[in-house]
CSV table of C-alpha atoms and ligand atoms in Angstrom, one decimal:
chain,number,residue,atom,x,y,z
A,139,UNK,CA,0.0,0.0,0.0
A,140,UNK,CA,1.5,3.3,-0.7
A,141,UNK,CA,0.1,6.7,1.2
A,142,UNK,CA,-3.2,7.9,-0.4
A,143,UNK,CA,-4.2,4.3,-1.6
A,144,UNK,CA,-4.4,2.6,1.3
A,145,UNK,CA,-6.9,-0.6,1.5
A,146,UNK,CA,-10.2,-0.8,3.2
A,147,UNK,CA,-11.0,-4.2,2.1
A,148,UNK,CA,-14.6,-2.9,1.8
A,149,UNK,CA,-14.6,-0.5,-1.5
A,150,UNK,CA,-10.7,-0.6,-2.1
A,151,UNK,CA,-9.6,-4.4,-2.0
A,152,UNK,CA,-6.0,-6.0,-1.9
A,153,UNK,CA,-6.0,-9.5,-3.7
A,154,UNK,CA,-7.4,-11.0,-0.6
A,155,UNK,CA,-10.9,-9.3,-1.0
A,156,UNK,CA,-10.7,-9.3,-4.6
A,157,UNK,CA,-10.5,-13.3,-4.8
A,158,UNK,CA,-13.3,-13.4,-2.5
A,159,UNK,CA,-16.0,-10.8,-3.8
A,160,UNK,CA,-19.6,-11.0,-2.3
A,161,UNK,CA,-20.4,-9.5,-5.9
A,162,UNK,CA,-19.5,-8.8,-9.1
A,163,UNK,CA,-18.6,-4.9,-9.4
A,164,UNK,CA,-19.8,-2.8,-12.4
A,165,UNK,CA,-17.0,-1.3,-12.7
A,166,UNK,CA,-12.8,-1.9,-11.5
A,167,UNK,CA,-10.0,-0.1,-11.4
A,168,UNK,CA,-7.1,-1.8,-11.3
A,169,UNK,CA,-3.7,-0.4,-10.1
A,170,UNK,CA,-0.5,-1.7,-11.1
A,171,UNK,CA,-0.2,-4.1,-14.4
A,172,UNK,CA,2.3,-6.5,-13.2
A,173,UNK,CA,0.7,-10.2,-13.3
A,174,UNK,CA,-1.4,-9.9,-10.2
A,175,UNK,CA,-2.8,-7.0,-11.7
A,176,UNK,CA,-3.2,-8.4,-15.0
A,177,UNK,CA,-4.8,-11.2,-13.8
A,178,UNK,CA,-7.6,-9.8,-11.8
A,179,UNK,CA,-8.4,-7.3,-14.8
A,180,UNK,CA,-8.6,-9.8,-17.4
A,181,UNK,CA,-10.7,-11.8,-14.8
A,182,UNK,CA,-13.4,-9.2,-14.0
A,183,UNK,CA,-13.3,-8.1,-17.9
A,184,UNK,CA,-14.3,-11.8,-18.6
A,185,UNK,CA,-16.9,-11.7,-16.0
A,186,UNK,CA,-18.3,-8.8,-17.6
A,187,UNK,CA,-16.9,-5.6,-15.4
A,188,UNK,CA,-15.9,-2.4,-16.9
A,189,UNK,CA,-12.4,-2.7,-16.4
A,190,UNK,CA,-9.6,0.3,-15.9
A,191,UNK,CA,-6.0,-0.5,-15.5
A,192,UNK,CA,-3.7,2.3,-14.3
A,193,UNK,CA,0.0,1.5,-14.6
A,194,UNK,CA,2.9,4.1,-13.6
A,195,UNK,CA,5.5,2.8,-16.2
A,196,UNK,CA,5.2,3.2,-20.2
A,197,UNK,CA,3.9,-0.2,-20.8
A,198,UNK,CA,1.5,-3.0,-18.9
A,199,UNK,CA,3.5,-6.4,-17.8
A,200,UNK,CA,6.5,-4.3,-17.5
A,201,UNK,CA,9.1,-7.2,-16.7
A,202,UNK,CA,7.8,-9.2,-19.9
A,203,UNK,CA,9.4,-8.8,-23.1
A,204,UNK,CA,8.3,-5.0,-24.4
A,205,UNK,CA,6.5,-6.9,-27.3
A,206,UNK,CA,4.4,-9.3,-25.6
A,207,UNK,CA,3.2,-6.1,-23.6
A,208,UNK,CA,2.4,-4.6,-26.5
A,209,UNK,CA,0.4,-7.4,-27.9
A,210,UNK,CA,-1.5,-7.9,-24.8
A,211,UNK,CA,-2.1,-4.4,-24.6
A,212,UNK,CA,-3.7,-4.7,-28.1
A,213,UNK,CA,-5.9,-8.1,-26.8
A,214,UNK,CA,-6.7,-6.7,-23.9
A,215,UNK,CA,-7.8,-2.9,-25.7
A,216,UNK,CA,-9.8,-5.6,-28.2
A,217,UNK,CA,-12.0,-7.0,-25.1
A,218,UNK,CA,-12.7,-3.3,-24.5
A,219,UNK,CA,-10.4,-3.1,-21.0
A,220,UNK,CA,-9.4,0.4,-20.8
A,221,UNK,CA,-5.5,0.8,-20.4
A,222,UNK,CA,-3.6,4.2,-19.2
A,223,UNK,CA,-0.3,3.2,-18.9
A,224,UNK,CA,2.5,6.1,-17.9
A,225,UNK,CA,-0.3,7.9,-15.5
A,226,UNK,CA,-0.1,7.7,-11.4
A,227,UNK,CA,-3.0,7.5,-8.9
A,228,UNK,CA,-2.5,10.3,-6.4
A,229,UNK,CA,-5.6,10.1,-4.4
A,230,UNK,CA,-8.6,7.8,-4.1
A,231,UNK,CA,-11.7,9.0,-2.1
A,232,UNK,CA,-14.4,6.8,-1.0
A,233,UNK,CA,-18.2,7.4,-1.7
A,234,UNK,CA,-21.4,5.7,-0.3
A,235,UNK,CA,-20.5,2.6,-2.7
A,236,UNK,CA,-17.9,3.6,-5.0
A,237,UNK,CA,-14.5,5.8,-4.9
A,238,UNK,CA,-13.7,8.3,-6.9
A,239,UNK,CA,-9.8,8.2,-8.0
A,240,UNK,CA,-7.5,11.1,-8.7
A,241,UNK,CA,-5.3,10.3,-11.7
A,242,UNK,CA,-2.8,12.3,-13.2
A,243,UNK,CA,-1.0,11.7,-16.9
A,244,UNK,CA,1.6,14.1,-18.2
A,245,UNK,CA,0.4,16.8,-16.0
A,246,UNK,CA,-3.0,16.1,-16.8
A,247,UNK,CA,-5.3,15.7,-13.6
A,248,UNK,CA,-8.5,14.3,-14.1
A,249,UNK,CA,-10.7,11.8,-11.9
A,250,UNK,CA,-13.1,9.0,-12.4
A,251,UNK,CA,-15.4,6.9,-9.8
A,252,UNK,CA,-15.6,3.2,-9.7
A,253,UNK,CA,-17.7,0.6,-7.9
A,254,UNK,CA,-14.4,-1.1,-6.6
A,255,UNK,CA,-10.4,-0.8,-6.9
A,256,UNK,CA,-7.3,-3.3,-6.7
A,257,UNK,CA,-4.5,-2.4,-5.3
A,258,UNK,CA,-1.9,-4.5,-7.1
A,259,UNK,CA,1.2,-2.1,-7.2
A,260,UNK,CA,3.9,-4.2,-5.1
A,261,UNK,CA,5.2,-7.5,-3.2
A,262,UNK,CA,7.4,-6.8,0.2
A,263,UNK,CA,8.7,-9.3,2.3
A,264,UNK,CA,7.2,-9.9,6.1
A,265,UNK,CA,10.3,-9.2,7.4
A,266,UNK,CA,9.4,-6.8,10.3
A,267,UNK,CA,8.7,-8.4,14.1
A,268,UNK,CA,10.9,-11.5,13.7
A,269,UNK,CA,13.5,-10.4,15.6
A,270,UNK,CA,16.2,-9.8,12.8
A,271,UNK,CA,17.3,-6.6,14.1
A,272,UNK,CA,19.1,-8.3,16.8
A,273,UNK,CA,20.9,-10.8,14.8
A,274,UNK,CA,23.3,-10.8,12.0
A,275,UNK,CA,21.1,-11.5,9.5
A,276,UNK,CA,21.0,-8.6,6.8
A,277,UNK,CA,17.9,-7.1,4.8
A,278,UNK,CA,17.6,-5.0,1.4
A,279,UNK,CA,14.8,-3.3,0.4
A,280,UNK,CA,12.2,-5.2,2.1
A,281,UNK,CA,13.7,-8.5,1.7
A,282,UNK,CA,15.9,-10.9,3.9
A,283,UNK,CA,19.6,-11.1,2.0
A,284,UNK,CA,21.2,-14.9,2.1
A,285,UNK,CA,23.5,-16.8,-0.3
A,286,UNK,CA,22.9,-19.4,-3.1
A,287,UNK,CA,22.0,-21.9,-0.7
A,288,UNK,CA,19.3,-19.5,1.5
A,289,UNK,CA,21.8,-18.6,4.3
A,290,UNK,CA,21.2,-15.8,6.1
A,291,UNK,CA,24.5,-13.9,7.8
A,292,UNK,CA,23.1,-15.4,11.0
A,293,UNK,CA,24.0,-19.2,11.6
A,294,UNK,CA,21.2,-21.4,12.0
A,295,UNK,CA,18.8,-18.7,10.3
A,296,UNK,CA,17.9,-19.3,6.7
A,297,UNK,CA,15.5,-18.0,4.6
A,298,UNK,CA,13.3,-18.7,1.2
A,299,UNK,CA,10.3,-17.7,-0.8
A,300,UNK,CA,8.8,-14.1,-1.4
A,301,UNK,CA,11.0,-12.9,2.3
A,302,UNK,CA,14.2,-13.5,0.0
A,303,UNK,CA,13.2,-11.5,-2.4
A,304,UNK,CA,12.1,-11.8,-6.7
A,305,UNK,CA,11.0,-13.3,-8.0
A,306,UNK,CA,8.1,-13.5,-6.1
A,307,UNK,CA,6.5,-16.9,-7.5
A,308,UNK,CA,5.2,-20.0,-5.8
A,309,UNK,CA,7.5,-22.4,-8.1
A,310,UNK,CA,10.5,-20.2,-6.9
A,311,UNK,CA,10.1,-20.1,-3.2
A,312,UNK,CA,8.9,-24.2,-3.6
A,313,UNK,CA,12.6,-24.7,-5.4
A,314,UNK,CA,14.3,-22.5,-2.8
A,315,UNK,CA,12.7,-24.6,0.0
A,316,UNK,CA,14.3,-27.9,-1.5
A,317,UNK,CA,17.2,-26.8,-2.3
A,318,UNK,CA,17.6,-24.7,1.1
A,319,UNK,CA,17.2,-27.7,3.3
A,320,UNK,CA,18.5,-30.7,1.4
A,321,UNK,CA,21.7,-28.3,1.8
A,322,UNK,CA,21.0,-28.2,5.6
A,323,UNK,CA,20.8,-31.9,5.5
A,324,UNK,CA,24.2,-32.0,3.6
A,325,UNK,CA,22.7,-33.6,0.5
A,326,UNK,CA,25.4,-34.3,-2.2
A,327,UNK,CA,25.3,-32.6,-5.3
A,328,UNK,CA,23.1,-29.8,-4.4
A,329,UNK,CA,22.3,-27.6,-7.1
A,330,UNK,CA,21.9,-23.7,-6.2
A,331,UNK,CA,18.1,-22.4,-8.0
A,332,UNK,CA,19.4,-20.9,-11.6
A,333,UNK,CA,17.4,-17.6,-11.0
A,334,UNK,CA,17.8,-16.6,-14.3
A,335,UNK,CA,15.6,-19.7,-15.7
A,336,UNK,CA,12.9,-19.3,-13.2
A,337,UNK,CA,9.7,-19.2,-15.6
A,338,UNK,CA,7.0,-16.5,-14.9
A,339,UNK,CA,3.5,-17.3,-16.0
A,340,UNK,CA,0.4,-14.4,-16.0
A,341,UNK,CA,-2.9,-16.5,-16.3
A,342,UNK,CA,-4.8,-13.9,-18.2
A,343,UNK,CA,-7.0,-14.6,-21.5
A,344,UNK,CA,-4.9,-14.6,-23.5
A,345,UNK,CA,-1.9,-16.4,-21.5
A,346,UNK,CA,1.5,-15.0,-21.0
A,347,UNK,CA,4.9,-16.8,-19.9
A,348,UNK,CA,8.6,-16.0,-20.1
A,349,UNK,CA,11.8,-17.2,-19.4
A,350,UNK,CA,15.3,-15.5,-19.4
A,351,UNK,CA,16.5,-12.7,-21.0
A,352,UNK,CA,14.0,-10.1,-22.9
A,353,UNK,CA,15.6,-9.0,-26.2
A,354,UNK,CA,15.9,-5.3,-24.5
A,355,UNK,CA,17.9,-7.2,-21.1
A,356,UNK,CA,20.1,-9.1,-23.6
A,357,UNK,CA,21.0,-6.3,-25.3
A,358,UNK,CA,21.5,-4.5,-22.5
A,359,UNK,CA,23.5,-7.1,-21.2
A,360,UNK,CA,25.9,-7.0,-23.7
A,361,UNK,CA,24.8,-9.8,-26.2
A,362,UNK,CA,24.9,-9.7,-29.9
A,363,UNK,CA,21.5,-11.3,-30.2
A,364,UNK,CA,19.3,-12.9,-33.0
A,365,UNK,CA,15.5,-12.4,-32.8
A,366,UNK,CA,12.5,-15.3,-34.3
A,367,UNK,CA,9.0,-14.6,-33.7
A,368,UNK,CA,5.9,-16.4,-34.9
A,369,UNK,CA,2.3,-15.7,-34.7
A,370,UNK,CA,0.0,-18.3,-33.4
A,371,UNK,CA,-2.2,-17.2,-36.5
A,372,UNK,CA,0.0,-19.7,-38.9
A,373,UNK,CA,-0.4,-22.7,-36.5
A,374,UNK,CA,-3.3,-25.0,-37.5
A,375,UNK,CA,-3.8,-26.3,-33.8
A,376,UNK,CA,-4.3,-22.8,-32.9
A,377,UNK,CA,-7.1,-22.2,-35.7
A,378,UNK,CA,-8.8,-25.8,-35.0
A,379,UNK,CA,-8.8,-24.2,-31.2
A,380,UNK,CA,-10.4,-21.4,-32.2
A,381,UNK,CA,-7.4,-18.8,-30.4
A,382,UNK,CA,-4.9,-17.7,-33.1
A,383,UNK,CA,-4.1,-14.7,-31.9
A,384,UNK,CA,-0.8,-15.1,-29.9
A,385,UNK,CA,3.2,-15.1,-30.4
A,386,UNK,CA,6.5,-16.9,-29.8
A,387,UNK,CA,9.7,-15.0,-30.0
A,388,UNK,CA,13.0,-16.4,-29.3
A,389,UNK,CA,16.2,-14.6,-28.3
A,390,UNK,CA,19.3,-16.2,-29.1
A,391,UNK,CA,23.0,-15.2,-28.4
A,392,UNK,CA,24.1,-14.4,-31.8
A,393,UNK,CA,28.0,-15.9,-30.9
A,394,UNK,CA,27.3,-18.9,-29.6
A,395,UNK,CA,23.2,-19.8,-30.7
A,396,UNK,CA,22.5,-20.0,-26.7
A,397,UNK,CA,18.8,-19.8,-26.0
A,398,UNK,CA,18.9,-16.5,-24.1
A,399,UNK,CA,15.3,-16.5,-23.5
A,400,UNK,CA,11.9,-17.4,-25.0
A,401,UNK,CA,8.5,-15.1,-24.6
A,402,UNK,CA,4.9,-16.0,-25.4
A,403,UNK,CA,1.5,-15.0,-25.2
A,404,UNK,CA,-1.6,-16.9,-26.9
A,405,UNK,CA,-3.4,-20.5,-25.3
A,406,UNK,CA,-1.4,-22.5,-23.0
A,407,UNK,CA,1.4,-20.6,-23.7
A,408,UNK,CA,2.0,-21.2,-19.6
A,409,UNK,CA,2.3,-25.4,-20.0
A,410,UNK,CA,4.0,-24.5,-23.2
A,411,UNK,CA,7.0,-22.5,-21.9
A,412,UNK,CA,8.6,-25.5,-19.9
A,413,UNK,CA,10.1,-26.6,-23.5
A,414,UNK,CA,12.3,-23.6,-23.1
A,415,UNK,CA,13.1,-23.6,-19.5
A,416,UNK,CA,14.3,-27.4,-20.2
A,417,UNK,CA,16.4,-26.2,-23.1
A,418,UNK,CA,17.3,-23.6,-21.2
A,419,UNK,CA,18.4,-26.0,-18.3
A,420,UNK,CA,20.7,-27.9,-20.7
A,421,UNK,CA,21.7,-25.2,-22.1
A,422,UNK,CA,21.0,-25.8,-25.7
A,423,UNK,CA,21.8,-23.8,-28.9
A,424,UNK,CA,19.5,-23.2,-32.0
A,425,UNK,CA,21.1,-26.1,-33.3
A,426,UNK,CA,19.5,-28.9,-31.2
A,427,UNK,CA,16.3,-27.0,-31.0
A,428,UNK,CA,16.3,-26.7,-34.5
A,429,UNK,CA,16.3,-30.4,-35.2
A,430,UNK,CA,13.9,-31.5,-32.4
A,431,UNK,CA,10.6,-32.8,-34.0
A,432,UNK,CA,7.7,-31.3,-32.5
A,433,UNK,CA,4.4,-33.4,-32.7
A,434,UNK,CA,1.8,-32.4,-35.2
A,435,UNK,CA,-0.7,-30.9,-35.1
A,436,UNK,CA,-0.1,-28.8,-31.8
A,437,UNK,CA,0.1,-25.4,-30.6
A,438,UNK,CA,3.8,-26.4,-29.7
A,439,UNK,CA,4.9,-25.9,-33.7
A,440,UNK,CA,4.8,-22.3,-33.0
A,441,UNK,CA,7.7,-22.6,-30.6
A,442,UNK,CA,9.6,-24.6,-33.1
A,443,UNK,CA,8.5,-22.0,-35.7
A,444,UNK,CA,10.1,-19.2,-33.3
A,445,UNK,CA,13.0,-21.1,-33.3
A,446,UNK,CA,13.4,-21.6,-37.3
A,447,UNK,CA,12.6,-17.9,-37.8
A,448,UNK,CA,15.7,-16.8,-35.7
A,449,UNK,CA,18.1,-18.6,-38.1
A,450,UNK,CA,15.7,-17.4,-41.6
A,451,UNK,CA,13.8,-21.1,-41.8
A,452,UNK,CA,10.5,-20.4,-40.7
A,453,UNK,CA,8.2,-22.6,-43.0
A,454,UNK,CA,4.9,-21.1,-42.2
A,455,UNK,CA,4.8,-17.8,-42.8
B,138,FAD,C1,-3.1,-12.9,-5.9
B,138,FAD,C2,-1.8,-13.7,-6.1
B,138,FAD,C3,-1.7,-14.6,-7.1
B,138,FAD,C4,-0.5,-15.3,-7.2
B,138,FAD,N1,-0.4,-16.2,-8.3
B,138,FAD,C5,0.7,-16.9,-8.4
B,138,FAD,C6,0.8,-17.9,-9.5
B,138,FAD,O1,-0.2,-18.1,-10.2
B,138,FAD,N2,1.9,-18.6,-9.6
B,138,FAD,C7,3.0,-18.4,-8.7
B,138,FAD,O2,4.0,-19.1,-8.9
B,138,FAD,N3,2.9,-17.5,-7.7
B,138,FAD,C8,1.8,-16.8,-7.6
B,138,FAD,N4,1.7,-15.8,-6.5
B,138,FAD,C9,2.9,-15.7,-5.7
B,138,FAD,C10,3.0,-16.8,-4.6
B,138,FAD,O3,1.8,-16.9,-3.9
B,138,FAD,C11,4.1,-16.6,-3.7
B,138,FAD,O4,5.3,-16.3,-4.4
B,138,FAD,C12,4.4,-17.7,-2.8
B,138,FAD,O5,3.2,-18.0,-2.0
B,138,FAD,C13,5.6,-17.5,-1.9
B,138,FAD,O6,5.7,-18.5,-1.0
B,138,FAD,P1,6.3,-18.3,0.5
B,138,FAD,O7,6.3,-19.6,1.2
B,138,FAD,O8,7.6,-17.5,0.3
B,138,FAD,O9,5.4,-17.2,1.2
B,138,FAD,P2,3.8,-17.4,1.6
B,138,FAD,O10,3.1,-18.4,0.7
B,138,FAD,O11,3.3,-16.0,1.7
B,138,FAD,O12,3.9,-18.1,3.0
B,138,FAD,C14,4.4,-17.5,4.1
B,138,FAD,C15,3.7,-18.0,5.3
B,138,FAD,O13,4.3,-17.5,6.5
B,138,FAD,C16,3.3,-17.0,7.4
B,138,FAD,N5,3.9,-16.0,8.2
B,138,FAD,C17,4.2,-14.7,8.0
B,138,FAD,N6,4.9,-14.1,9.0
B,138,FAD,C18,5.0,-15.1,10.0
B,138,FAD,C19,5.6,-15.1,11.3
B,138,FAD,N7,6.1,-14.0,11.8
B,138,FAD,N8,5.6,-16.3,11.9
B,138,FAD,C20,5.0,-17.4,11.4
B,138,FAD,N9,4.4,-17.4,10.2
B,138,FAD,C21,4.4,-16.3,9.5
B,138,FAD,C22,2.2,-16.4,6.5
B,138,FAD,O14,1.0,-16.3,7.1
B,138,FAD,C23,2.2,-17.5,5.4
B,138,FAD,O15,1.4,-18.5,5.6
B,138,FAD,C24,0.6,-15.1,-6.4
B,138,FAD,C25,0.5,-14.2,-5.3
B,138,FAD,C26,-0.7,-13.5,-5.2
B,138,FAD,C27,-0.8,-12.5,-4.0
């Protein structure tokens, strides 16, 4: 919660209330466009709400590949969700059965009332009342600091999941927790969690998932890179389904043909991007990808497509 938007869990919900409505609102504003965000706006769209997203930053899904944003941008602008992106909510005030919210976009203040608003601009770790303070145990910016293995700088004390900081996933904090005490139970051969190939999945309509680097990260990063992208509008799995809109795109190192990362958006795009984090895990080039066989007809062809395309072999399109 940030001063000026703080919860009531009445008229202004956190995800808590907002899983658990008593009923459907008429209208929602939505603040904050990461994946919780996201995902609450394209639930309550598909329910049938008038539904407002606010988001501080130039795009929505800010950590995905600037791409995919923009595509799910354009899906989500299709299913008539209204999107300001770049704009800040300074002030929300609470009516009888609505609030009216203050929002301000390149120095242009205007306001707007809603039936109900999500707060969904930020995760922080519990880290207050535990008692760290007295120990050696060391915290950044809301989160607990510890090593490859969850140690904290206090012996004894370790730490995993959304307290240790992004990102903040279920999958993540699971991995964490294995590796974290199979290391305390002096396992052999522990491996530390890769957080570069932790997968992040947005269950919206339609589905986004990621792994590794964005094209603009790789870049930034350094790396010479080659781009493929396909749309799921050339796969004939995705037609038969009856959801073709969607896209792969791969990033590749350009040197080497390391499979730097892998973005999607479409249907089932989240069981879909495992593929990648596997290749990504044994840390395959274009080449072996290249001459995998992918089962047909399936939605997976796009992926190999994506793949193809980075190297100028795409077959359809
Ligand atoms: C709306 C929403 C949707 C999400 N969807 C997804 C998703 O689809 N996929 C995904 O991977 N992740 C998702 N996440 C994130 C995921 O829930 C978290 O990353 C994950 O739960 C982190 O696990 P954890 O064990 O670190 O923390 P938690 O699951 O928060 O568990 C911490 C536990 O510690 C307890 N606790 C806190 N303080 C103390 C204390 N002082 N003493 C004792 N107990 C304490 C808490 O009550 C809680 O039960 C979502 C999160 C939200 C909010």
């Amino acid at each position: 919660m940030l001063p000026g938007l703080e919860a009531d869990g009445k008229m202004i919900w956190t995800y808590k209330e907002a899983m658990l409505p008593e009923a459907l609102p008429k209208s929602l504003l939505v603040i904050g466009s990461g994946a919780i965000g996201i995902e609450f706006a394209s639930f309550y769209r598909a329910l049938g709400a008038e539904v407002t997203v606010v988001e501080v930053l130039d795009r929505i899904l800010p950590v995905e590949d600037e791409e995919i944003s923009a595509f799910a941008r354009k899906a989500f602008e299709k299913q008539d969700m209204k999107i300001i992106t770049g704009a800040t909510v300074k002030k929300l005030d609470k009516g009888a059965d609505n609030v009216t919210a203050t929002i301000e976009q390149g120095g242009k203040v205007t306001q707007s009332t809603f039936e109900r608003v999500i707060l969904a601009i930020g995760i922080t770790g519990n880290i207050e009342n535990l008692g760290l303070e007295n120990t050696k145990a060391k915290t950044d910016k809301g989160h607990i600091t510890i090593n490859q293995w969850g140690e904290t700088g206090e012996p004894g004390v370790w730490a995993i999941g959304d307290v240790a900081g992004p990102p903040w996933l279920a999958h993540k904090a699971s991995h964490e927790g294995v590796v974290c005490v199979e290391r305390i139970a002096g396992v052999k051969g522990v491996h530390p969690l890769d957080i570069s190939n932790v997968p992040g999945c947005t269950y919206c309509a339609p589905q986004v998932a990621s792994v590794g680097f964005t094209e603009a990260k790789a870049k930034a990063a350094g790396r010479q890179v080659r781009v493929g992208r396909f749309p799921f509008i050339g796969n004939g799995k995705a037609i038969a389904l009856g959801e073709p809109e969607g896209l792969v795109k791969t990033v590749f190192d350009a040197k080497t043909g390391e499979l730097l990362g892998a973005h999607m958006i479409g249907p089932e795009v989240t069981e879909l991007i495992q593929g990648f984090v596997i290749a990504r895990t044994l840390e395959t080039t274009e080449a072996e990808l290249m001459r995998t066989i992918f089962p047909h007809p399936t939605i997976s062809e796009t992926m190999h497509e994506a793949v193809l395309d980075a190297y100028g072999r795409v077959i359809h399109m």
